[in-house]
Amino acid sequence: MGFQDTPEEWQVTATVTPFTGNKTSVRTDDVVMPDGSVHSRDYQVHPGSVAVLALDEEGRVLVLRQYRHPVRHKLWEIPAGLLDVPGENPLHAAQRELYEEAHVKAEDWRVLTDIYTTPGGCDEAVRVFLARDLSEAEGERFAVAEEEADMELARVPLEELVRGVLAGDLHNSCLVVGTLSLTAALAGDGVDALRPAEAPWPARPFES
């Protein structure tokens, strides 16, 4: 098996959903522990997400700055969005998000990493893609609204983002994980050794 996470599911004796929102909900499960005791566990049920670390030919990463109300911050992030349709192909969702948020398309796509953002309290799974060979998308720009209405775009050298992460100046999980993962890939076997864009994703199975 090697050193890897493994699927496992403990017995649930009861479950309720005390809150249902537009995109996510909160669930309470009564879970049987290894000693036989039963304890309640509350967690957010999430459809899953995709994120895109878009790297241009000059080694710069496309980032955006957006207000996030729960943490009362404007955060620098990489393009990302929800898997709105159950079973949606994550590559198609990532291509859509890159177009909608940055009006950019990419010719080369690879899986950079897969993560559970907060597994102690949420079942959200995120697939972070690496996108290269960037160009301006065709057609009209996607209409933005709400938090995206004043969104800022920039292209920042990868090394500068790494410094910001390690200095504690950048906090978005997808940006942090994507930036450090790409840095590790470049220092290791290179991006050609990354998984293909259509690699299986057990956390959120999809059709090709």
XYZ file of C-alpha atoms in Angstrom:
208
model
C 0.000 0.000 0.000
C 2.825 2.419 0.730
C 2.446 5.639 2.697
C -1.006 6.857 1.707
C -4.446 7.745 3.020
C -6.944 4.879 2.960
C -10.761 4.869 2.761
C -12.574 3.795 5.915
C -16.106 4.317 7.189
C -17.144 3.847 10.796
C -20.697 2.842 11.625
C -23.268 5.634 11.794
C -26.282 4.847 13.966
C -28.280 8.006 13.209
C -27.992 11.104 11.024
C -29.875 14.398 10.740
C -29.428 17.542 8.634
C -30.318 20.517 10.855
C -29.383 23.114 8.213
C -29.568 23.183 4.426
C -28.175 26.158 2.484
C -27.977 27.082 -1.184
C -24.770 25.150 -1.831
C -23.858 23.359 1.382
C -25.542 21.869 4.436
C -24.696 20.805 7.980
C -25.070 17.182 9.022
C -24.935 15.520 12.429
C -23.925 11.851 12.533
C -23.887 9.576 15.581
C -20.671 7.609 15.049
C -19.587 4.393 16.749
C -16.051 4.800 18.110
C -13.429 2.007 18.346
C -14.259 1.482 22.045
C -17.949 0.997 21.227
C -19.108 4.378 22.489
C -21.272 6.601 20.271
C -20.574 10.302 19.784
C -22.121 13.013 17.619
C -20.048 14.645 14.901
C -21.207 17.832 13.147
C -19.776 18.674 9.735
C -20.449 20.689 6.614
C -21.519 18.723 3.550
C -19.886 20.237 0.460
C -20.213 19.418 -3.278
C -16.464 19.736 -3.871
C -14.358 22.312 -5.691
C -11.689 22.825 -8.291
C -8.840 25.340 -8.361
C -6.413 26.364 -11.084
C -2.799 27.379 -10.701
C -2.316 29.060 -14.087
C 1.370 29.533 -14.913
C 2.408 31.745 -17.812
C 5.563 31.493 -19.949
C 7.357 34.003 -17.718
C 6.878 31.859 -14.603
C 4.126 34.060 -13.202
C 0.982 32.750 -11.536
C -2.423 34.258 -12.281
C -3.980 35.336 -8.975
C -7.049 37.282 -7.953
C -7.949 39.285 -4.846
C -11.416 38.793 -3.425
C -13.315 39.632 -0.236
C -14.118 36.610 1.968
C -16.693 37.535 4.574
C -16.237 34.638 7.066
C -12.608 35.661 7.697
C -13.123 39.433 7.131
C -10.238 39.623 4.686
C -9.488 40.309 1.072
C -7.437 37.288 0.077
C -5.142 36.647 -2.855
C -6.324 33.395 -4.401
C -6.052 31.290 -7.533
C -9.180 30.828 -9.709
C -11.518 28.307 -8.103
C -15.146 27.281 -7.943
C -17.681 24.680 -6.911
C -18.557 21.461 -8.660
C -22.118 22.587 -9.249
C -23.358 19.384 -10.897
C -22.970 15.957 -9.236
C -20.521 13.857 -11.255
C -19.272 16.890 -13.194
C -15.904 16.416 -14.867
C -13.502 18.471 -12.712
C -11.357 19.461 -15.712
C -14.370 20.995 -17.426
C -15.244 22.845 -14.217
C -11.674 24.147 -13.898
C -11.646 25.357 -17.493
C -14.926 27.152 -16.852
C -13.626 28.846 -13.704
C -10.449 30.021 -15.424
C -12.556 31.535 -18.201
C -15.154 33.125 -15.924
C -12.758 34.587 -13.357
C -9.797 35.544 -15.551
C -11.019 35.335 -19.184
C -8.082 33.028 -19.891
C -7.787 29.615 -21.549
C -4.967 27.069 -21.336
C -3.750 24.351 -23.666
C -1.841 22.194 -21.168
C -3.612 20.812 -18.098
C -2.351 18.496 -15.360
C -3.461 17.508 -11.869
C -1.252 19.277 -9.354
C -2.732 17.897 -6.126
C -5.935 16.714 -4.428
C -6.803 17.879 -0.924
C -9.453 17.790 1.789
C -9.530 21.396 2.980
C -10.797 20.894 6.562
C -11.438 17.166 7.132
C -12.183 17.645 10.821
C -15.316 19.675 10.089
C -16.132 19.552 6.381
C -16.108 16.919 3.621
C -14.979 19.388 0.923
C -12.552 17.866 -1.564
C -10.583 20.110 -3.934
C -8.665 19.163 -7.061
C -5.964 21.710 -7.867
C -4.926 21.800 -11.523
C -1.806 23.189 -13.151
C -2.659 25.075 -16.356
C 0.003 26.235 -18.829
C 0.224 27.625 -22.369
C -2.126 30.466 -21.451
C -3.886 32.835 -23.834
C -6.732 35.326 -23.752
C -10.118 33.638 -24.058
C -12.365 34.451 -26.985
C -15.762 36.126 -26.721
C -17.182 38.486 -24.131
C -16.050 38.521 -20.558
C -18.220 36.744 -17.998
C -20.460 39.153 -16.074
C -19.375 39.418 -12.438
C -21.494 40.236 -9.391
C -21.504 40.235 -5.580
C -18.022 39.570 -4.076
C -16.520 39.278 -7.550
C -17.653 42.772 -8.561
C -14.430 44.430 -7.321
C -12.121 41.458 -7.868
C -8.515 42.345 -8.776
C -6.341 40.282 -11.127
C -2.554 40.062 -11.189
C 0.278 37.887 -12.414
C 2.886 37.255 -9.733
C 6.197 35.356 -9.989
C 5.976 31.939 -8.367
C 8.947 32.706 -6.126
C 7.220 35.809 -4.765
C 4.142 33.792 -3.838
C 6.297 31.221 -2.051
C 7.912 33.993 -0.004
C 4.471 35.372 0.851
C 3.210 31.965 1.958
C 6.210 31.284 4.195
C 6.085 34.800 5.637
C 2.471 34.312 6.691
C 1.189 36.992 4.315
C -0.892 34.699 2.063
C -3.512 32.402 3.571
C -5.858 30.960 0.947
C -5.551 27.181 1.149
C -5.648 26.488 -2.598
C -3.046 29.175 -3.302
C -0.796 27.899 -0.514
C -1.068 24.231 -1.486
C -0.850 24.919 -5.211
C 2.160 27.204 -4.914
C 4.146 24.857 -2.689
C 3.135 21.783 -4.703
C 4.322 23.327 -7.960
C 7.565 24.399 -6.324
C 8.110 20.830 -5.106
C 7.296 19.419 -8.548
C 9.748 21.749 -10.254
C 12.462 20.798 -7.756
C 11.706 17.104 -8.163
C 10.653 15.099 -11.207
C 9.212 18.095 -13.077
C 5.695 18.910 -14.213
C 5.752 16.206 -16.906
C 5.631 13.662 -14.075
C 2.362 15.080 -12.735
C -0.853 13.129 -13.209
C -2.851 13.733 -16.388
C -5.802 16.113 -16.224
C -8.312 13.254 -16.462
C -6.745 11.205 -13.627
C -9.319 9.417 -11.431
C -10.507 11.273 -8.332
C -12.067 8.861 -5.822
C -13.218 11.725 -3.565
C -15.477 13.030 -6.343
C -15.946 10.369 -9.060
C -16.781 11.754 -12.491
C -17.510 10.751 -16.053
C -15.005 11.567 -18.798
